[in-house]
GROMACS .gro file of C-alpha atoms in nm:
model
  151
    1MET     CA    1  -0.841  -0.631  -1.250
    2ILE     CA    2  -0.872  -0.895  -0.969
    3PHE     CA    3  -0.800  -0.637  -0.587
    4ARG     CA    4  -0.781  -0.864  -0.371
    5THR     CA    5  -0.566  -1.006   0.050
    6ALA     CA    6  -0.158  -1.077  -0.097
    7THR     CA    7  -0.021  -1.476   0.063
    8ARG     CA    8   0.229  -1.546   0.027
    9ALA     CA    9   0.269  -1.665  -0.366
   10ASP     CA   10   0.313  -1.259  -0.424
   11LEU     CA   11   0.481  -1.162  -0.185
   12PRO     CA   12   0.800  -1.126  -0.435
   13ALA     CA   13   0.596  -0.987  -0.695
   14VAL     CA   14   0.536  -0.772  -0.416
   15LEU     CA   15   0.869  -0.733  -0.276
   16ALA     CA   16   0.951  -0.648  -0.653
   17LEU     CA   17   0.713  -0.330  -0.624
   18LEU     CA   18   0.832  -0.135  -0.340
   19ALA     CA   19   1.227  -0.259  -0.464
   20ASP     CA   20   1.195   0.027  -0.684
   21GLU     CA   21   0.943   0.303  -0.804
   22ASP     CA   22   1.086   0.400  -1.084
   23ARG     CA   23   1.164   0.068  -1.256
   24VAL     CA   24   1.021  -0.282  -1.367
   25VAL     CA   25   1.198  -0.525  -1.146
   26GLU     CA   26   1.120  -0.913  -1.270
   27PRO     CA   27   0.979  -1.094  -0.899
   28ASP     CA   28   1.252  -1.410  -0.975
   29ALA     CA   29   1.532  -1.100  -0.920
   30VAL     CA   30   1.381  -1.012  -0.546
   31VAL     CA   31   1.504  -1.269  -0.224
   32VAL     CA   32   1.243  -1.317  -0.020
   33ASP     CA   33   1.455  -1.297   0.328
   34GLU     CA   34   1.392  -1.432   0.690
   35ALA     CA   35   1.314  -1.039   0.830
   36ARG     CA   36   1.055  -1.006   0.546
   37GLU     CA   37   0.846  -1.361   0.599
   38ARG     CA   38   0.819  -1.275   0.937
   39ALA     CA   39   0.702  -0.964   0.833
   40PHE     CA   40   0.452  -1.112   0.547
   41ALA     CA   41   0.414  -1.351   0.832
   42ALA     CA   42   0.269  -1.086   1.129
   43ILE     CA   43   0.052  -0.903   0.884
   44GLU     CA   44  -0.150  -1.146   0.763
   45ALA     CA   45  -0.202  -1.286   1.097
   46ASP     CA   46  -0.279  -0.996   1.221
   47ALA     CA   47  -0.655  -0.873   1.156
   48ARG     CA   48  -0.566  -0.469   1.204
   49ASN     CA   49  -0.394  -0.539   0.861
   50GLU     CA   50  -0.405  -0.666   0.465
   51MET     CA   51  -0.144  -0.635   0.281
   52LEU     CA   52  -0.352  -0.622  -0.072
   53VAL     CA   53  -0.291  -0.622  -0.489
   54LEU     CA   54  -0.430  -0.608  -0.791
   55ALA     CA   55  -0.345  -0.832  -1.070
   56ASP     CA   56  -0.464  -0.892  -1.443
   57ASP     CA   57  -0.735  -1.139  -1.364
   58THR     CA   58  -0.631  -1.273  -1.706
   59ASP     CA   59  -0.270  -1.395  -1.593
   60GLY     CA   60  -0.284  -1.313  -1.209
   61VAL     CA   61   0.007  -1.062  -1.260
   62VAL     CA   62   0.077  -0.807  -0.985
   63LEU     CA   63   0.076  -0.478  -1.097
   64GLY     CA   64   0.002  -0.301  -0.758
   65CYS     CA   65  -0.008  -0.314  -0.355
   66LEU     CA   66  -0.059  -0.153  -0.065
   67GLN     CA   67  -0.033  -0.212   0.297
   68LEU     CA   68  -0.419  -0.101   0.499
   69THR     CA   69  -0.389  -0.042   0.873
   70TYR     CA   70  -0.672  -0.047   1.061
   71VAL     CA   71  -0.554   0.211   1.357
   72PRO     CA   72  -0.833   0.207   1.680
   73GLY     CA   73  -0.877   0.521   1.859
   74LEU     CA   74  -1.054   0.770   2.029
   75GLY     CA   75  -1.099   1.098   1.843
   76GLN     CA   76  -1.283   1.070   1.486
   77GLY     CA   77  -1.648   0.907   1.747
   78GLY     CA   78  -1.440   0.608   1.818
   79GLN     CA   79  -1.423   0.433   1.465
   80GLU     CA   80  -1.123   0.344   1.356
   81ARG     CA   81  -0.894   0.525   1.072
   82ALA     CA   82  -0.695   0.375   0.802
   83LEU     CA   83  -0.337   0.379   0.748
   84VAL     CA   84  -0.245   0.394   0.359
   85GLU     CA   85   0.169   0.233   0.311
   86ALA     CA   86   0.312   0.072   0.052
   87VAL     CA   87   0.147   0.241  -0.283
   88ARG     CA   88   0.310   0.099  -0.531
   89VAL     CA   89   0.214   0.000  -0.965
   90ARG     CA   90   0.416  -0.090  -1.161
   91ALA     CA   91   0.666   0.227  -1.272
   92ASP     CA   92   0.534   0.074  -1.647
   93LEU     CA   93   0.140   0.077  -1.624
   94ARG     CA   94   0.105   0.427  -1.429
   95GLY     CA   95  -0.072   0.688  -1.588
   96GLY     CA   96  -0.367   0.452  -1.690
   97GLY     CA   97  -0.569   0.470  -1.404
   98LEU     CA   98  -0.495   0.168  -1.284
   99GLY     CA   99  -0.383   0.344  -0.918
  100ALA     CA  100  -0.667   0.506  -0.876
  101GLU     CA  101  -0.847   0.195  -0.885
  102LEU     CA  102  -0.657   0.049  -0.686
  103MET     CA  103  -0.706   0.352  -0.406
  104LYS     CA  104  -1.064   0.293  -0.467
  105ARG     CA  105  -1.076  -0.015  -0.352
  106ALA     CA  106  -0.890   0.042  -0.077
  107VAL     CA  107  -1.100   0.308   0.073
  108GLU     CA  108  -1.390   0.111   0.002
  109ARG     CA  109  -1.278  -0.143   0.255
  110ALA     CA  110  -1.231   0.114   0.514
  111ARG     CA  111  -1.556   0.230   0.446
  112GLU     CA  112  -1.708  -0.062   0.467
  113ARG     CA  113  -1.518  -0.182   0.773
  114GLY     CA  114  -1.689   0.114   0.908
  115CYS     CA  115  -1.367   0.328   0.924
  116GLY     CA  116  -1.422   0.730   0.976
  117LEU     CA  117  -1.124   0.817   0.818
  118VAL     CA  118  -0.852   0.714   0.555
  119GLN     CA  119  -0.494   0.835   0.591
  120LEU     CA  120  -0.109   0.781   0.419
  121THR     CA  121   0.105   0.940   0.398
  122SER     CA  122   0.456   1.015   0.149
  123ASN     CA  123   0.771   1.167   0.089
  124LYS     CA  124   0.769   1.527   0.028
  125ARG     CA  125   1.003   1.439  -0.275
  126ARG     CA  126   0.712   1.292  -0.464
  127GLY     CA  127   0.575   1.545  -0.606
  128ALA     CA  128   0.375   1.334  -0.873
  129ALA     CA  129   0.221   1.151  -0.569
  130HIS     CA  130   0.152   1.408  -0.384
  131ARG     CA  131  -0.066   1.536  -0.706
  132PHE     CA  132  -0.205   1.229  -0.737
  133TYR     CA  133  -0.381   1.174  -0.448
  134GLU     CA  134  -0.529   1.517  -0.470
  135ARG     CA  135  -0.682   1.431  -0.745
  136LEU     CA  136  -0.846   1.165  -0.578
  137GLY     CA  137  -0.975   1.352  -0.259
  138PHE     CA  138  -0.734   1.307   0.033
  139ALA     CA  139  -0.646   1.681   0.175
  140ARG     CA  140  -0.281   1.845   0.362
  141SER     CA  141  -0.397   1.874   0.637
  142HIS     CA  142  -0.080   1.795   0.888
  143GLU     CA  143   0.273   1.765   0.891
  144GLY     CA  144   0.504   1.429   0.962
  145PHE     CA  145   0.794   1.311   1.166
  146LYS     CA  146   0.976   1.033   1.169
  147LEU     CA  147   1.291   0.926   1.395
  148ARG     CA  148   1.483   0.653   1.302
  149LEU     CA  149   1.550   0.379   1.526
  150GLU     CA  150   1.831   0.159   1.430
  151PRO     CA  151   1.930  -0.121   1.634
   0.00000   0.00000   0.00000
Protein backbone atom coordinates (compact mmCIF):
# COMPACT_ATOMS: atom_id res chain seq x y z
CA MET A 1 0.00 0.00 0.00
CA ILE A 2 1.08 3.55 -0.73
CA PHE A 3 0.09 6.33 1.68
CA ARG A 4 0.42 9.72 0.01
CA THR A 5 -0.99 13.16 -0.49
CA ALA A 6 -3.89 13.16 -2.93
CA THR A 7 -3.43 14.80 -6.30
CA ARG A 8 -6.07 16.40 -8.51
CA ALA A 9 -6.14 13.14 -10.51
CA ASP A 10 -7.34 11.36 -7.31
CA LEU A 11 -10.29 13.70 -6.82
CA PRO A 12 -12.91 11.52 -8.59
CA ALA A 13 -11.80 8.48 -6.55
CA VAL A 14 -11.94 10.44 -3.29
CA LEU A 15 -15.38 11.80 -4.12
CA ALA A 16 -16.52 8.27 -5.02
CA LEU A 17 -15.45 7.10 -1.55
CA LEU A 18 -17.31 9.99 0.08
CA ALA A 19 -20.43 9.52 -2.06
CA ASP A 20 -21.68 6.33 -0.41
CA GLU A 21 -20.13 4.44 2.45
CA ASP A 22 -22.31 1.35 1.96
CA ARG A 23 -21.45 0.53 -1.64
CA VAL A 24 -18.64 0.98 -4.13
CA VAL A 25 -19.08 3.99 -6.41
CA GLU A 26 -16.89 3.92 -9.49
CA PRO A 27 -14.78 7.08 -9.88
CA ASP A 28 -15.75 7.26 -13.58
CA ALA A 29 -19.36 7.84 -12.49
CA VAL A 30 -18.45 10.87 -10.35
CA VAL A 31 -18.96 14.37 -11.70
CA VAL A 32 -16.44 16.78 -10.20
CA ASP A 33 -18.26 20.09 -9.93
CA GLU A 34 -16.76 23.55 -9.62
CA ALA A 35 -17.36 23.78 -5.85
CA ARG A 36 -15.40 20.58 -5.19
CA GLU A 37 -12.64 21.69 -7.57
CA ARG A 38 -12.31 24.89 -5.52
CA ALA A 39 -12.41 22.98 -2.23
CA PHE A 40 -9.69 20.58 -3.36
CA ALA A 41 -7.54 23.46 -4.64
CA ALA A 42 -7.94 25.21 -1.27
CA ILE A 43 -6.92 22.06 0.65
CA GLU A 44 -3.96 21.55 -1.67
CA ALA A 45 -2.80 25.17 -1.24
CA ASP A 46 -3.11 25.25 2.57
CA ALA A 47 -0.14 23.99 4.61
CA ARG A 48 -2.54 23.17 7.48
CA ASN A 49 -4.66 20.80 5.38
CA GLU A 50 -3.91 17.50 3.69
CA MET A 51 -6.12 15.14 1.74
CA LEU A 52 -4.38 11.78 2.03
CA VAL A 53 -5.02 8.54 0.21
CA LEU A 54 -4.11 4.91 0.63
CA ALA A 55 -3.57 3.42 -2.80
CA ASP A 56 -2.78 -0.02 -4.16
CA ASP A 57 0.94 -0.13 -4.93
CA THR A 58 0.44 -2.18 -8.10
CA ASP A 59 -2.24 -0.26 -9.99
CA GLY A 60 -2.57 2.98 -8.01
CA VAL A 61 -6.29 2.48 -7.31
CA VAL A 62 -7.38 4.61 -4.35
CA LEU A 63 -8.66 2.32 -1.60
CA GLY A 64 -9.12 4.82 1.22
CA CYS A 65 -8.84 8.48 2.11
CA LEU A 66 -8.93 10.98 4.92
CA GLN A 67 -8.37 14.67 5.47
CA LEU A 68 -6.01 15.97 8.15
CA THR A 69 -6.31 19.54 9.35
CA TYR A 70 -3.72 20.93 11.72
CA VAL A 71 -5.26 23.32 14.22
CA PRO A 72 -3.10 25.69 16.24
CA GLY A 73 -4.30 26.42 19.74
CA LEU A 74 -3.39 27.63 23.17
CA GLY A 75 -4.46 24.38 24.82
CA GLN A 76 -2.23 21.31 24.78
CA GLY A 77 0.73 23.46 25.78
CA GLY A 78 0.47 25.42 22.53
CA GLN A 79 0.87 22.30 20.40
CA GLU A 80 -1.16 21.84 17.26
CA ARG A 81 -3.88 19.24 17.19
CA ALA A 82 -4.67 17.12 14.15
CA LEU A 83 -8.31 16.93 13.16
CA VAL A 84 -9.22 13.85 11.13
CA GLU A 85 -12.17 14.13 8.75
CA ALA A 86 -13.69 12.26 5.82
CA VAL A 87 -12.24 8.84 6.69
CA ARG A 88 -13.34 6.28 4.14
CA VAL A 89 -12.28 2.85 2.92
CA ARG A 90 -13.89 1.24 -0.12
CA ALA A 91 -17.02 -0.60 1.01
CA ASP A 92 -15.93 -3.92 -0.47
CA LEU A 93 -12.57 -3.82 1.30
CA ARG A 94 -13.63 -3.03 4.87
CA GLY A 95 -12.63 -5.37 7.65
CA GLY A 96 -9.26 -6.23 6.13
CA GLY A 97 -7.11 -3.76 8.05
CA LEU A 98 -6.95 -0.95 5.50
CA GLY A 99 -8.77 1.51 7.77
CA ALA A 100 -6.44 0.71 10.65
CA GLU A 101 -3.43 1.20 8.38
CA LEU A 102 -4.82 4.50 7.09
CA MET A 103 -5.41 5.81 10.63
CA LYS A 104 -2.04 4.52 11.87
CA ARG A 105 -0.27 6.46 9.16
CA ALA A 106 -2.33 9.58 9.83
CA VAL A 107 -1.43 9.42 13.52
CA GLU A 108 2.25 8.97 12.62
CA ARG A 109 2.04 12.01 10.35
CA ALA A 110 0.50 14.09 13.14
CA ARG A 111 3.15 12.90 15.60
CA GLU A 112 5.96 13.78 13.14
CA ARG A 113 4.48 17.27 12.81
CA GLY A 114 4.59 17.67 16.59
CA CYS A 115 0.87 17.56 17.28
CA GLY A 116 -0.14 16.91 20.86
CA LEU A 117 -3.51 15.38 20.05
CA VAL A 118 -5.40 13.68 17.23
CA GLN A 119 -9.15 14.16 17.31
CA LEU A 120 -12.12 13.27 15.17
CA THR A 121 -15.87 13.31 15.19
CA SER A 122 -18.14 10.55 13.95
CA ASN A 123 -21.85 10.51 13.32
CA LYS A 124 -23.71 9.05 16.30
CA ARG A 125 -25.41 6.52 14.01
CA ARG A 126 -22.08 4.94 12.96
CA GLY A 127 -21.70 2.38 15.73
CA ALA A 128 -19.26 0.19 13.80
CA ALA A 129 -17.04 3.20 13.14
CA HIS A 130 -17.08 4.08 16.85
CA ARG A 131 -15.97 0.58 17.79
CA PHE A 132 -13.24 0.79 15.13
CA TYR A 133 -11.87 4.08 16.54
CA GLU A 134 -12.00 2.72 20.09
CA ARG A 135 -10.00 -0.36 19.01
CA LEU A 136 -7.37 2.07 17.69
CA GLY A 137 -7.11 3.75 21.10
CA PHE A 138 -9.38 6.76 20.57
CA ALA A 139 -11.52 7.62 23.60
CA ARG A 140 -14.94 9.22 23.72
CA SER A 141 -14.25 12.43 25.52
CA HIS A 142 -16.63 15.15 24.35
CA GLU A 143 -20.13 15.62 23.04
CA GLY A 144 -20.09 17.39 19.68
CA PHE A 145 -22.48 19.97 18.29
CA LYS A 146 -23.03 21.29 14.77
CA LEU A 147 -24.99 24.21 13.42
CA ARG A 148 -25.83 24.08 9.71
CA LEU A 149 -25.57 27.44 8.00
CA GLU A 150 -27.97 27.62 5.09
CA PRO A 151 -27.34 30.14 2.33
